[in-house]
Structure formats: C-alpha cells, structure tokens
Short mmCIF file of C-alpha atoms in Angstrom, two decimals:
data_model
loop_
_atom_site.label_atom_id
_atom_site.label_comp_id
_atom_site.label_asym_id
_atom_site.label_seq_id
_atom_site.Cartn_x
_atom_site.Cartn_y
_atom_site.Cartn_z
CA MET A 1 -14.68 3.31 -24.69
CA ASP A 2 -14.73 1.37 -27.96
CA ILE A 3 -11.94 -0.38 -29.80
CA LYS A 4 -11.41 2.52 -32.20
CA GLU A 5 -10.73 4.86 -29.32
CA LEU A 6 -8.26 2.46 -27.77
CA GLU A 7 -6.61 1.83 -31.13
CA SER A 8 -5.74 5.41 -31.71
CA SER A 9 -4.80 6.28 -28.18
CA TYR A 10 -3.29 3.29 -26.41
CA PHE A 11 0.19 3.93 -27.76
CA ASP A 12 -0.08 7.64 -27.37
CA ASP A 13 2.07 8.86 -24.53
CA LYS A 14 0.46 12.27 -24.81
CA ILE A 15 -2.70 10.65 -23.45
CA TYR A 16 -1.46 7.81 -21.25
CA VAL A 17 1.20 7.72 -18.55
CA LYS A 18 4.05 5.57 -19.82
CA ASN A 19 5.39 2.58 -17.88
CA VAL A 20 2.49 2.60 -15.42
CA ALA A 21 -0.46 0.23 -15.33
CA VAL A 22 -3.30 0.06 -12.86
CA ASP A 23 -4.59 -3.36 -11.83
CA ASN A 24 -7.78 -3.68 -9.86
CA VAL A 25 -8.48 -6.98 -8.10
CA ILE A 26 -12.29 -7.06 -8.02
CA PHE A 27 -13.45 -9.30 -5.18
CA GLY A 28 -17.02 -10.50 -5.21
CA TYR A 29 -18.75 -11.88 -2.15
CA HIS A 30 -21.97 -13.86 -2.13
CA ASP A 31 -23.39 -16.36 0.34
CA LYS A 32 -20.16 -17.30 2.16
CA GLU A 33 -18.07 -17.37 -0.99
CA LEU A 34 -15.30 -15.02 -2.06
CA ARG A 35 -14.50 -14.79 -5.76
CA VAL A 36 -12.34 -12.63 -7.98
CA LEU A 37 -13.24 -11.20 -11.38
CA LEU A 38 -10.70 -12.19 -14.02
CA GLN A 39 -10.38 -11.46 -17.71
CA ARG A 40 -8.74 -13.38 -20.51
CA PRO A 41 -7.71 -10.99 -23.25
CA THR A 42 -8.15 -12.04 -26.88
CA SER A 43 -5.63 -14.76 -27.82
CA PHE A 44 -4.17 -14.95 -24.29
CA PRO A 45 -3.77 -18.52 -23.03
CA LYS A 46 -3.94 -17.29 -19.42
CA TRP A 47 -6.05 -14.97 -17.30
CA THR A 48 -5.32 -11.55 -15.85
CA VAL A 49 -6.59 -9.30 -13.12
CA THR A 50 -8.80 -6.53 -14.57
CA GLY A 51 -6.57 -3.59 -15.40
CA GLY A 52 -5.65 -0.79 -17.75
CA TYR A 53 -3.58 2.34 -18.21
CA VAL A 54 -3.78 5.78 -16.61
CA ARG A 55 -4.78 8.83 -18.60
CA LYS A 56 -2.77 11.93 -17.77
CA THR A 57 -6.01 13.71 -16.96
CA GLU A 58 -7.05 11.30 -14.23
CA SER A 59 -5.72 10.13 -10.86
CA ILE A 60 -4.65 6.53 -10.34
CA GLU A 61 -7.73 6.11 -8.11
CA GLU A 62 -10.00 7.31 -10.92
CA ALA A 63 -8.31 4.91 -13.34
CA ALA A 64 -8.92 2.01 -10.93
CA ASP A 65 -12.53 3.07 -10.38
CA ASN A 66 -13.09 3.25 -14.15
CA ILE A 67 -11.72 -0.28 -14.53
CA ALA A 68 -14.22 -1.57 -11.96
CA CYS A 69 -17.04 0.38 -13.57
CA MET A 70 -16.20 -0.86 -17.08
CA ARG A 71 -16.44 -4.50 -15.91
CA THR A 72 -19.25 -4.35 -13.34
CA GLY A 73 -21.32 -1.32 -14.30
CA LEU A 74 -21.00 -0.12 -10.69
CA LYS A 75 -19.34 3.08 -9.54
CA ASN A 76 -17.80 4.18 -6.24
CA LEU A 77 -17.32 0.71 -4.81
CA PHE A 78 -15.01 0.24 -1.80
CA LEU A 79 -11.64 0.76 -3.45
CA LYS A 80 -8.31 0.39 -1.71
CA GLN A 81 -4.81 0.63 -2.98
CA PHE A 82 -2.59 -2.01 -1.41
CA ARG A 83 0.76 -2.26 -3.19
CA SER A 84 2.66 -1.45 -6.35
CA PHE A 85 4.65 -4.04 -8.23
CA GLY A 86 7.79 -3.18 -10.18
CA ASN A 87 10.85 -5.19 -11.10
CA PRO A 88 12.74 -5.96 -14.29
CA SER A 89 11.36 -9.47 -14.68
CA ARG A 90 7.67 -9.19 -13.87
CA THR A 91 6.43 -9.11 -17.46
CA LYS A 92 9.52 -10.28 -19.31
CA GLY A 93 8.59 -13.94 -19.63
CA GLU A 94 5.26 -13.18 -21.31
CA ARG A 95 6.29 -10.65 -23.95
CA GLU A 96 5.61 -13.07 -26.79
CA ILE A 97 2.03 -13.50 -25.59
CA VAL A 98 1.57 -9.73 -25.51
CA LYS A 99 3.05 -9.37 -29.01
CA LYS A 100 0.73 -12.09 -30.35
CA PHE A 101 -2.22 -10.39 -28.70
CA PHE A 102 -1.50 -7.19 -30.59
CA GLU A 103 -1.07 -9.08 -33.86
CA SER A 104 -4.39 -10.89 -33.31
CA ILE A 105 -6.31 -7.64 -33.00
CA GLY A 106 -4.54 -6.15 -36.01
CA MET A 107 -2.53 -3.53 -34.13
CA GLU A 108 1.10 -2.98 -34.78
CA LEU A 109 3.23 -2.62 -31.67
CA PRO A 110 6.43 -0.65 -32.23
CA ALA A 111 9.49 -2.64 -31.14
CA ASP A 112 10.44 0.04 -28.61
CA SER A 113 6.89 0.44 -27.30
CA TRP A 114 6.61 1.24 -23.60
CA ILE A 115 3.94 -1.48 -23.46
CA LEU A 116 6.74 -4.08 -23.62
CA ASP A 117 9.06 -2.12 -21.34
CA TYR A 118 9.52 -2.01 -17.55
CA SER A 119 6.02 -1.63 -16.25
CA VAL A 120 4.99 -0.67 -12.74
CA SER A 121 1.59 -1.97 -11.72
CA ILE A 122 -0.26 0.05 -9.11
CA ALA A 123 -2.63 -2.44 -7.60
CA PHE A 124 -6.00 -1.81 -5.96
CA TYR A 125 -8.74 -4.07 -4.80
CA THR A 126 -12.45 -3.44 -5.01
CA LEU A 127 -15.32 -5.14 -3.21
CA THR A 128 -18.78 -5.93 -4.49
CA GLU A 129 -21.66 -8.37 -3.99
CA PHE A 130 -21.35 -10.53 -7.07
CA SER A 131 -24.98 -11.50 -7.42
CA ARG A 132 -25.72 -7.81 -8.08
CA VAL A 133 -23.29 -7.58 -10.97
CA THR A 134 -23.78 -8.35 -14.63
CA VAL A 135 -20.17 -8.58 -15.77
CA GLN A 136 -19.30 -6.96 -19.07
CA LYS A 137 -16.54 -7.74 -21.49
CA ALA A 138 -14.33 -4.75 -22.06
CA PRO A 139 -12.66 -4.15 -25.44
CA PHE A 140 -10.23 -7.00 -26.11
CA ASP A 141 -11.61 -9.31 -23.42
CA GLU A 142 -12.23 -12.73 -24.89
CA ALA A 143 -13.62 -13.98 -21.61
CA ILE A 144 -14.41 -12.52 -18.21
CA ASP A 145 -15.62 -14.49 -15.21
CA TRP A 146 -15.73 -14.84 -11.42
CA TRP A 147 -13.26 -17.39 -10.03
CA PRO A 148 -13.17 -18.71 -6.46
CA VAL A 149 -10.09 -17.19 -4.77
CA SER A 150 -8.98 -20.66 -3.74
CA GLN A 151 -9.14 -22.09 -7.29
CA LEU A 152 -7.60 -19.69 -9.75
CA PRO A 153 -6.93 -20.51 -13.41
CA PRO A 154 -3.41 -20.12 -14.86
CA MET A 155 -2.48 -16.45 -14.44
CA MET A 156 -0.36 -14.13 -16.61
CA PHE A 157 2.65 -12.14 -15.41
CA ASP A 158 2.79 -11.85 -11.60
CA HIS A 159 -0.98 -11.68 -11.33
CA ALA A 160 -1.31 -14.72 -9.04
CA LEU A 161 0.98 -12.86 -6.62
CA ILE A 162 -1.07 -9.68 -7.02
CA ILE A 163 -4.24 -11.55 -6.04
CA ALA A 164 -2.52 -13.21 -3.06
CA GLU A 165 -1.27 -9.82 -1.87
CA ALA A 166 -4.70 -8.25 -2.40
CA LEU A 167 -6.28 -10.93 -0.24
CA LYS A 168 -3.65 -10.44 2.48
CA ALA A 169 -4.25 -6.68 2.39
CA LEU A 170 -8.03 -7.17 2.60
CA GLN A 171 -7.54 -9.44 5.61
CA HIS A 172 -5.47 -6.74 7.32
CA HIS A 173 -7.77 -3.89 6.35
CA ILE A 174 -10.83 -5.61 7.76
CA TYR A 175 -9.46 -4.81 11.22
CA HIS A 176 -9.09 -1.12 10.38
CA TYR A 177 -11.88 -0.25 7.95
CA PRO A 178 -15.62 -0.95 8.09
CA ILE A 179 -15.82 -3.57 5.35
CA GLY A 180 -19.21 -4.96 4.45
CA TYR A 181 -21.32 -2.07 3.23
CA GLU A 182 -21.18 -3.13 -0.44
CA LEU A 183 -21.18 -6.84 0.36
CA LEU A 184 -24.38 -7.28 2.34
CA PRO A 185 -28.03 -6.47 1.70
CA GLU A 186 -29.08 -3.10 3.12
CA LYS A 187 -30.60 -4.92 6.11
CA PHE A 188 -28.82 -8.02 7.32
CA THR A 189 -28.74 -10.44 10.24
CA LEU A 190 -25.82 -10.92 12.62
CA PRO A 191 -25.09 -14.41 11.21
CA GLU A 192 -24.83 -12.83 7.75
CA ILE A 193 -22.19 -10.26 8.69
CA HIS A 194 -20.45 -12.85 10.87
CA SER A 195 -20.18 -15.23 7.88
CA LEU A 196 -18.85 -12.42 5.71
CA TYR A 197 -16.00 -11.70 8.12
CA GLU A 198 -15.25 -15.40 8.57
CA THR A 199 -15.16 -15.93 4.81
CA ILE A 200 -12.80 -13.03 4.17
CA LEU A 201 -10.51 -13.89 7.08
CA ASP A 202 -10.78 -17.59 6.25
CA LYS A 203 -11.11 -18.51 9.92
CA THR A 204 -13.70 -19.08 12.63
CA LEU A 205 -14.54 -16.08 14.80
CA ASP A 206 -16.10 -16.51 18.20
CA ASN A 207 -19.74 -15.50 17.90
CA ARG A 208 -20.25 -13.49 21.09
CA ASN A 209 -16.88 -11.81 20.87
CA PHE A 210 -17.46 -10.86 17.23
CA THR A 211 -20.85 -9.33 17.98
CA ARG A 212 -19.58 -7.44 21.02
CA LYS A 213 -16.62 -5.97 19.11
CA LEU A 214 -18.67 -5.14 16.05
CA MET A 215 -21.37 -3.36 18.04
CA SER A 216 -18.79 -1.44 20.07
CA THR A 217 -17.59 0.29 16.87
CA GLY A 218 -21.01 1.89 16.42
CA ILE A 219 -20.93 1.43 12.64
CA VAL A 220 -23.73 -1.14 12.71
CA LYS A 221 -27.07 -0.57 14.38
CA LYS A 222 -29.83 -2.93 15.42
CA LEU A 223 -33.22 -2.28 13.85
CA ASP A 224 -36.60 -2.75 15.46
CA GLU A 225 -37.35 -5.27 12.76
CA THR A 226 -36.91 -9.00 12.33
CA ARG A 227 -36.72 -11.36 9.38
CA SER A 228 -38.72 -14.52 9.44
CA ILE A 229 -36.58 -17.44 8.30
CA GLY A 230 -38.73 -20.36 9.44
CA ALA A 231 -40.67 -21.60 12.39
CA HIS A 232 -39.65 -19.82 15.61
CA ARG A 233 -36.69 -18.19 13.87
CA SER A 234 -36.92 -14.43 13.44
CA PRO A 235 -33.51 -12.87 13.91
CA TYR A 236 -33.23 -9.11 14.30
CA LEU A 237 -32.07 -7.09 11.34
CA TYR A 238 -29.15 -4.67 11.41
CA LYS A 239 -27.91 -1.97 9.10
CA PHE A 240 -24.84 0.22 8.71
CA ASP A 241 -25.03 3.66 10.30
CA LYS A 242 -23.92 5.50 7.14
CA ARG A 243 -22.62 8.57 8.96
CA LYS A 244 -20.50 6.51 11.36
CA TYR A 245 -19.47 4.21 8.53
CA ASP A 246 -18.19 7.18 6.49
CA THR A 247 -16.25 8.53 9.47
CA ALA A 248 -14.72 5.10 10.16
CA LEU A 249 -13.77 4.81 6.50
CA LYS A 250 -11.91 8.10 6.71
CA LYS A 251 -10.37 7.83 10.16
CA GLY A 252 -10.03 4.08 10.53
CA ILE A 253 -11.40 1.94 13.35
CA PHE A 254 -9.89 -0.84 15.33
CA LEU A 255 -11.56 -4.19 15.47
CA ALA A 256 -9.81 -7.01 17.27
CA PHE A 257 -11.87 -10.16 17.08
CA MET B 1 26.76 7.94 -7.46
CA ASP B 2 28.35 11.29 -8.27
CA ILE B 3 26.91 14.31 -10.02
CA LYS B 4 28.52 13.43 -13.35
CA GLU B 5 26.76 10.10 -13.37
CA LEU B 6 23.44 11.72 -12.59
CA GLU B 7 24.01 14.41 -15.18
CA SER B 8 24.42 12.02 -18.03
CA SER B 9 21.79 9.55 -17.02
CA TYR B 10 18.94 11.27 -15.21
CA PHE B 11 17.19 12.25 -18.44
CA ASP B 12 17.96 8.97 -20.11
CA ASP B 13 14.86 6.85 -20.40
CA LYS B 14 17.00 3.94 -21.52
CA ILE B 15 18.29 3.84 -17.93
CA TYR B 16 15.43 5.15 -15.81
CA VAL B 17 11.74 4.27 -15.79
CA LYS B 18 9.83 7.30 -17.01
CA ASN B 19 7.02 8.91 -15.05
CA VAL B 20 7.80 6.93 -11.91
CA ALA B 21 9.55 8.19 -8.77
CA VAL B 22 10.24 6.37 -5.55
CA ASP B 23 9.92 8.28 -2.29
CA ASN B 24 11.15 6.79 0.93
CA VAL B 25 9.95 8.33 4.19
CA ILE B 26 12.84 7.56 6.54
CA PHE B 27 11.59 7.55 10.13
CA GLY B 28 14.12 7.80 12.92
CA TYR B 29 13.35 6.88 16.49
CA HIS B 30 15.40 7.77 19.51
CA ASP B 31 14.52 8.16 23.18
CA LYS B 32 10.74 8.56 22.80
CA GLU B 33 10.98 10.78 19.79
CA LEU B 34 9.96 10.06 16.21
CA ARG B 35 11.59 12.07 13.46
CA VAL B 36 11.68 12.03 9.68
CA LEU B 37 14.72 12.56 7.45
CA LEU B 38 14.12 15.34 4.94
CA GLN B 39 16.21 16.85 2.20
CA ARG B 40 16.21 20.31 0.66
CA PRO B 41 17.53 20.11 -2.88
CA THR B 42 19.82 22.89 -4.14
CA SER B 43 17.86 26.12 -4.66
CA PHE B 44 14.59 24.61 -3.39
CA PRO B 45 12.76 26.88 -0.91
CA LYS B 46 11.02 23.85 0.60
CA TRP B 47 11.87 20.37 1.81
CA THR B 48 11.15 16.96 0.32
CA VAL B 49 10.99 13.37 1.44
CA THR B 50 14.14 11.48 0.37
CA GLY B 51 13.53 10.03 -3.06
CA GLY B 52 14.80 9.29 -6.53
CA TYR B 53 14.11 7.43 -9.76
CA VAL B 54 14.04 3.73 -10.62
CA ARG B 55 16.64 2.15 -12.86
CA LYS B 56 15.24 -0.37 -15.30
CA THR B 57 17.64 -2.95 -13.89
CA GLU B 58 16.30 -2.73 -10.33
CA SER B 59 13.03 -3.37 -8.52
CA ILE B 60 11.14 -0.54 -6.86
CA GLU B 61 12.12 -2.08 -3.48
CA GLU B 62 15.81 -1.96 -4.44
CA ALA B 63 15.42 1.66 -5.52
CA ALA B 64 13.86 2.55 -2.15
CA ASP B 65 16.55 0.64 -0.27
CA ASN B 66 19.27 2.46 -2.23
CA ILE B 67 17.70 5.80 -1.33
CA ALA B 68 17.83 4.91 2.38
CA CYS B 69 21.39 3.65 2.05
CA MET B 70 22.57 6.74 0.19
CA ARG B 71 21.29 8.99 3.02
CA THR B 72 21.97 6.88 6.10
CA GLY B 73 24.79 4.53 5.11
CA LEU B 74 22.63 1.62 6.36
CA LYS B 75 21.34 -1.26 4.27
CA ASN B 76 18.40 -3.65 4.67
CA LEU B 77 16.45 -1.53 7.13
CA PHE B 78 12.78 -2.33 7.79
CA LEU B 79 11.25 -1.15 4.52
CA LYS B 80 7.57 -1.11 3.75
CA GLN B 81 5.66 0.11 0.78
CA PHE B 82 2.45 1.85 1.83
CA ARG B 83 0.85 3.73 -1.06
CA SER B 84 1.44 5.22 -4.49
CA PHE B 85 0.47 8.76 -5.33
CA GLY B 86 -0.62 9.80 -8.81
CA ASN B 87 -2.87 12.56 -10.03
CA PRO B 88 -2.59 15.34 -12.61
CA SER B 89 -2.02 18.10 -10.06
CA ARG B 90 0.42 16.67 -7.54
CA THR B 91 3.54 18.33 -8.94
CA LYS B 92 1.97 20.92 -11.20
CA GLY B 93 2.12 23.87 -8.81
CA GLU B 94 5.85 23.50 -8.23
CA ARG B 95 7.15 23.12 -11.78
CA GLU B 96 8.84 26.52 -11.69
CA ILE B 97 10.83 25.46 -8.63
CA VAL B 98 11.95 22.30 -10.41
CA LYS B 99 12.95 24.25 -13.52
CA LYS B 100 14.97 26.71 -11.42
CA PHE B 101 16.65 23.80 -9.66
CA PHE B 102 17.89 22.41 -12.95
CA GLU B 103 19.10 25.86 -14.04
CA SER B 104 20.95 26.32 -10.77
CA ILE B 105 22.94 23.12 -11.27
CA GLY B 106 23.67 23.97 -14.88
CA MET B 107 21.54 21.24 -16.43
CA GLU B 108 19.20 21.90 -19.28
CA LEU B 109 15.78 20.34 -18.91
CA PRO B 110 14.04 19.71 -22.25
CA ALA B 111 10.60 21.34 -22.31
CA ASP B 112 8.94 17.97 -22.90
CA SER B 113 10.99 16.19 -20.24
CA TRP B 114 9.20 13.42 -18.36
CA ILE B 115 10.61 14.99 -15.18
CA LEU B 116 7.98 17.75 -15.51
CA ASP B 117 5.24 15.39 -16.66
CA TYR B 118 2.65 13.29 -14.78
CA SER B 119 4.67 11.54 -12.14
CA VAL B 120 3.59 8.61 -10.02
CA SER B 121 5.34 8.39 -6.68
CA ILE B 122 5.65 4.93 -5.18
CA ALA B 123 6.07 5.60 -1.50
CA PHE B 124 7.83 3.49 1.11
CA TYR B 125 8.80 4.10 4.68
CA THR B 126 11.94 2.93 6.41
CA LEU B 127 12.72 2.71 10.12
CA THR B 128 16.01 3.37 11.86
CA GLU B 129 17.43 4.43 15.22
CA PHE B 130 18.56 7.94 14.43
CA SER B 131 21.39 8.18 16.93
CA ARG B 132 23.15 5.43 14.94
CA VAL B 133 23.01 7.35 11.69
CA THR B 134 25.41 9.91 10.28
CA VAL B 135 23.26 11.45 7.59
CA GLN B 136 24.88 12.12 4.25
CA LYS B 137 24.03 14.67 1.62
CA ALA B 138 23.27 13.04 -1.68
CA PRO B 139 24.09 14.77 -4.98
CA PHE B 140 22.02 17.97 -5.25
CA ASP B 141 21.00 18.04 -1.58
CA GLU B 142 21.64 21.48 -0.16
CA ALA B 143 20.51 20.38 3.26
CA ILE B 144 19.42 17.16 4.91
CA ASP B 145 18.15 16.84 8.46
CA TRP B 146 15.92 14.99 10.93
CA TRP B 147 12.64 16.81 11.67
CA PRO B 148 10.15 15.92 14.41
CA VAL B 149 7.09 14.40 12.71
CA SER B 150 4.89 16.85 14.58
CA GLN B 151 6.83 19.92 13.41
CA LEU B 152 7.60 19.68 9.72
CA PRO B 153 9.09 22.50 7.67
CA PRO B 154 7.31 23.74 4.50
CA MET B 155 7.09 20.72 2.17
CA MET B 156 7.23 20.48 -1.64
CA PHE B 157 4.60 18.85 -3.84
CA ASP B 158 2.28 16.53 -1.87
CA HIS B 159 5.08 15.45 0.46
CA ALA B 160 3.33 16.58 3.65
CA LEU B 161 0.51 14.22 2.67
CA ILE B 162 2.99 11.44 1.90
CA ILE B 163 4.48 11.77 5.40
CA ALA B 164 1.03 11.82 7.02
CA GLU B 165 0.05 8.68 5.10
CA ALA B 166 3.37 6.99 5.96
CA LEU B 167 2.73 7.62 9.64
CA LYS B 168 -0.82 6.29 9.39
CA ALA B 169 0.48 3.17 7.63
CA LEU B 170 3.19 2.67 10.26
CA GLN B 171 0.54 2.92 12.98
CA HIS B 172 -1.51 0.23 11.24
CA HIS B 173 1.45 -2.02 10.48
CA ILE B 174 2.62 -2.03 14.08
CA TYR B 175 -0.35 -4.32 14.82
CA HIS B 176 0.63 -6.75 12.08
CA TYR B 177 4.43 -6.71 11.86
CA PRO B 178 7.09 -6.98 14.55
CA ILE B 179 8.35 -3.39 14.52
CA GLY B 180 11.23 -2.46 16.79
CA TYR B 181 14.18 -4.56 15.74
CA GLU B 182 16.04 -1.65 14.10
CA LEU B 183 14.79 0.91 16.62
CA LEU B 184 15.99 -0.49 19.92
CA PRO B 185 19.38 -1.53 21.29
CA GLU B 186 20.04 -5.26 20.89
CA LYS B 187 19.08 -5.75 24.53
CA PHE B 188 16.32 -3.54 25.87
CA THR B 189 14.00 -3.19 28.86
CA LEU B 190 10.23 -3.52 28.76
CA PRO B 191 9.76 0.22 29.44
CA GLU B 192 11.95 0.92 26.39
CA ILE B 193 9.88 -1.14 23.96
CA HIS B 194 6.70 0.11 25.62
CA SER B 195 7.77 3.74 25.01
CA LEU B 196 8.62 2.95 21.40
CA TYR B 197 5.13 1.61 20.71
CA GLU B 198 3.50 4.51 22.58
CA THR B 199 5.56 7.03 20.62
CA ILE B 200 4.72 5.54 17.25
CA LEU B 201 1.03 5.09 18.05
CA ASP B 202 0.96 8.48 19.76
CA LYS B 203 -1.17 7.13 22.60
CA THR B 204 -0.90 5.57 26.03
CA LEU B 205 -0.90 1.78 26.16
CA ASP B 206 -1.80 -0.08 29.33
CA ASN B 207 1.41 -1.48 30.77
CA ARG B 208 0.33 -4.98 31.83
CA ASN B 209 -1.81 -5.52 28.76
CA PHE B 210 1.00 -4.39 26.45
CA THR B 211 3.50 -6.74 28.09
CA ARG B 212 1.12 -9.69 28.05
CA LYS B 213 0.26 -9.21 24.37
CA LEU B 214 3.85 -8.61 23.33
CA MET B 215 5.14 -11.71 25.12
CA SER B 216 2.32 -13.84 23.69
CA THR B 217 3.67 -13.22 20.17
CA GLY B 218 6.91 -14.96 21.07
CA ILE B 219 9.00 -12.50 19.07
CA VAL B 220 10.60 -11.03 22.20
CA LYS B 221 12.32 -13.12 24.86
CA LYS B 222 13.34 -12.35 28.41
CA LEU B 223 17.04 -12.70 29.17
CA ASP B 224 18.61 -13.89 32.37
CA GLU B 225 20.27 -10.52 32.62
CA THR B 226 19.39 -7.18 34.20
CA ARG B 227 20.49 -3.63 33.62
CA SER B 228 21.35 -1.49 36.62
CA ILE B 229 19.77 1.92 36.25
CA GLY B 230 20.17 3.23 39.79
CA ALA B 231 19.67 2.20 43.39
CA HIS B 232 17.31 -0.78 43.66
CA ARG B 233 16.40 -0.56 39.97
CA SER B 234 17.61 -3.41 37.80
CA PRO B 235 15.01 -4.23 35.19
CA TYR B 236 15.34 -7.41 33.17
CA LEU B 237 16.65 -7.20 29.66
CA TYR B 238 14.85 -8.58 26.62
CA LYS B 239 15.82 -9.22 23.04
CA PHE B 240 14.14 -10.15 19.77
CA ASP B 241 14.07 -13.85 18.90
CA LYS B 242 15.47 -13.35 15.40
CA ARG B 243 14.01 -16.56 14.00
CA LYS B 244 10.51 -15.82 15.26
CA TYR B 245 10.91 -12.18 14.26
CA ASP B 246 11.74 -13.18 10.68
CA THR B 247 8.75 -15.52 10.51
CA ALA B 248 6.44 -12.83 11.89
CA LEU B 249 7.82 -10.36 9.35
CA LYS B 250 6.92 -12.72 6.55
CA LYS B 251 3.64 -14.10 7.77
CA GLY B 252 2.36 -11.20 9.87
CA ILE B 253 1.31 -11.32 13.50
CA PHE B 254 -1.63 -9.88 15.28
CA LEU B 255 -1.13 -7.58 18.22
CA ALA B 256 -4.14 -5.93 19.78
CA PHE B 257 -3.08 -3.73 22.67
#
C-alpha cells in the first residue's frame, strides 16, 4: 500500500468501515525481554500502537493480520483479540494532533470526517520473536521501534491503556493457549521456555512444577538431541508437537503453574 | 425508550455510531441450569442475542449495560466484554429478513443505510439469577425468553457463534474472576456454589479440592450460621466478602480446580 492509495481511499466510506479502527499490539520477545512495537506518525509528538482501518472486504482479523505484516513482514503470527475500546472521550483530547497530522501530509480532512468522530478500536495482540524481524515504516510513520513494555514513551489517545490491557490478556491467555511457538527457536531447552513464561507472567515459576505441567499438556516433546552450552552442560532440546499445538490452539488447554 | 424515539433516531448517525452494534449475551443461572435470554424481533423467523446500537454520548460498556437493564430491569450486573465480530459475510445472508422487519413496523430503510452495511458487533456477556428477573419486551421484540444454552432455537446472523464464544469466555473467566455474586442467594451453602461452578464449566469438580481452592482466594467467608435442610442436615452458610470480591474483580484471581 503506498501513500497515493491511502490518499484516495482513506476517507472513502465505500471502502473502509466508518467509526471502527483496528489496533494491533505487537509484542516481541527475545532473550528474557518483552517489548512492544510502536509507531510515531508524521508530526505526532507521541507514539501509538500499530493500527489501521478495516476494509469492507476483509474481516477484522484480516485487518489486524495485515497491520502486523505491514510492520514486520511476517504473516500468520499468533493473533488474539482481547478487547474493544469505545467511549466518547477516548480520542477527543488529541483531535488537534490528528488535524495537524493531516495538514502535514497535505491531506484535507473534512470537518465532519468520521476520522475525528466517535471511534471504536478493536484491539488485538500479536506475538513474535523480535530478533527475527526487520521492522518497516508504513506510510505516514515517522518512526517505528521496539520499546520495553515496562518503559513506554508518551502514548497517544488511550494507547497506554490498550497496551496494559493487552499484557493482562496475554498473561491470562498463557494459561489457556499454547504460547511460545513463534517466540522460541524451533528447538529449545527447558530453561528457554521457562524464561519465556516467567518473562511474560513477570513472576518466578517453580522449575519442577513448570516442567511437569508443561509436559503434561503434550504440546512440547523432548528430542533425542542435546545442545552443548559449555563444559559438562548439554541440556536436552525440545520442540512443539505441531499437531497437538494446533489442537490446543483451537480447543484451549489448561496450564496451572 | 419508546418506539417513537427509536423511529426518529435509529437511522440518525448524529446520534448513533455507524457500523457498530453491541450484543449482550445475558446468561441466567438457576438451580443447576444455565440459560440465555434471547429475543425474536417482530416478523423475524429466528432469534437473536439481546443487542442494540451505541449512542455517541455513551461508552460501549454503558450501551451493553443499558441493553441488560432494558430486558431484565437490573443494573450493574457482572458484565464482561469477550470478543468483537466483524467480517463481510456475517449479516449478508439475512438482509432480506432485516428489510422485511423494517417494512413490518412501517419504517422505511434507505437502500444505502448503514444498518444493512458491514456491521461490527462488540459482544459482552452478563450474568444474572434468572428467577429474580421479570423479563421485559423491548421495542420491536415480538418474543423474549430464556433458552437452555444446550438447546437453542434457530439463530439469526452469527448469533449461535456469539453464544458459543460467550460460553467459552465465561468458562475461561471463571478461573480469573470471582463469578457467582449475582448468581447465588446472599447466603449460600458450599454445595450451591460448587454446583454453580460445575454447571458453568460443564464438568465435575472434585469436592474437597474445589472447597480448598475457593476458600484460599478469600473471596468467600464461612458464616456462624447454618441452614436446616432436613433431619440431621444443617450445612454452614457462606457469603462473599464484598471488599475482597471487588478487589478480585479488578485485579483478577487465579483459581485452578
């Protein structure tokens, strides 16, 4: 999608669903750190979650997936809807910033444009391993970068709340969905998956209990293979059982660490 | 809200948010049975979840709460958003039914009306004890009734899916939120709350384990009071600790039965 395409279509309510935005909180995990991918649109003094509008020809899930793909180059990442946000004041305080943004890119925003009106945000989160990603600026992004979830920059609208709610949802979902497939190397050690869960939940999980519960789900299997990580240290490698993982993704599991 | 008010305003996109509907799956529990409150709008051959549109002056949560109040007369019930639904085909197949509905109530629907367009449904569920409720027909409801969740009538649009997803969400949330306050008498026995959780989860829960876990949350406290339910049977009564319940509602708990 280039600027020209956006220019001609972004106001067009024959193409886009009015009053509805999709925001996708893209979480990146790498080496015990959880980050979130944020954009700063041209002329904005603050940052936003990656987002966009919904074409009438696509589902809200497809719109969210496209947002992730446009910024990361990756498709079909773990994508989960967690909440929608809608109230009369959520974007009101920042209308001047939005107006200035449109001026700065030479687009004229009609005074009664739905862009400035009551806007419902349907929020998703997506997971990826951030060392695998080369982030890409989308049209109108002045900057785009990974930020540690515990140290966010000043955020536009209610986007700090959206990130906080995304993190809370992720921490709940980790008990019910097999999270980790996109966040770990294909073959990983038990300490690696243990660290991942501890990082996301932001708490210490008992080692033996974690392993026992994880293995009881059947979604992870031990390989007849080790990784040498120094003298006398060759931990076994594990991988996801893709068939069981897919079933668990559909039906849900229950992990109580 | 009477029909006249709806008549003049329901098309008016100065009052309502276009392209967005709120559906509220009202679950009723009573004596080991879980039901859902459904409406059949005038001239509709099928049933729908209770729902409506969002005024620009209210939040989506207020809209959902108003829907519950309009049908049950009760305010501030346990209300939880669980998912939004949006794709090009979700209401497409039933447009003729919607058109006929508007004809039957003598309202003219413009051909390009947003009511027939791409519509995102923001879905909530609400919990209540159904023996406490006198259900009320809202404007345009031909029928409204409680249906057992396992035996639904023919449903409009994607509303059977919405109910299935609401139930799945409720079954997840029961591990993370203190559910039961609106569904039990003020003072209840352990078998009563045990049955409630078994009914919602649709599975058997070990008695001792359930009690131990429940009591460890602190949200329920034992009273120095018994209820006589027959010769030699006087189980202790329990009640929710409202302060701890409110905290758990806000911060989440973790129950693993």
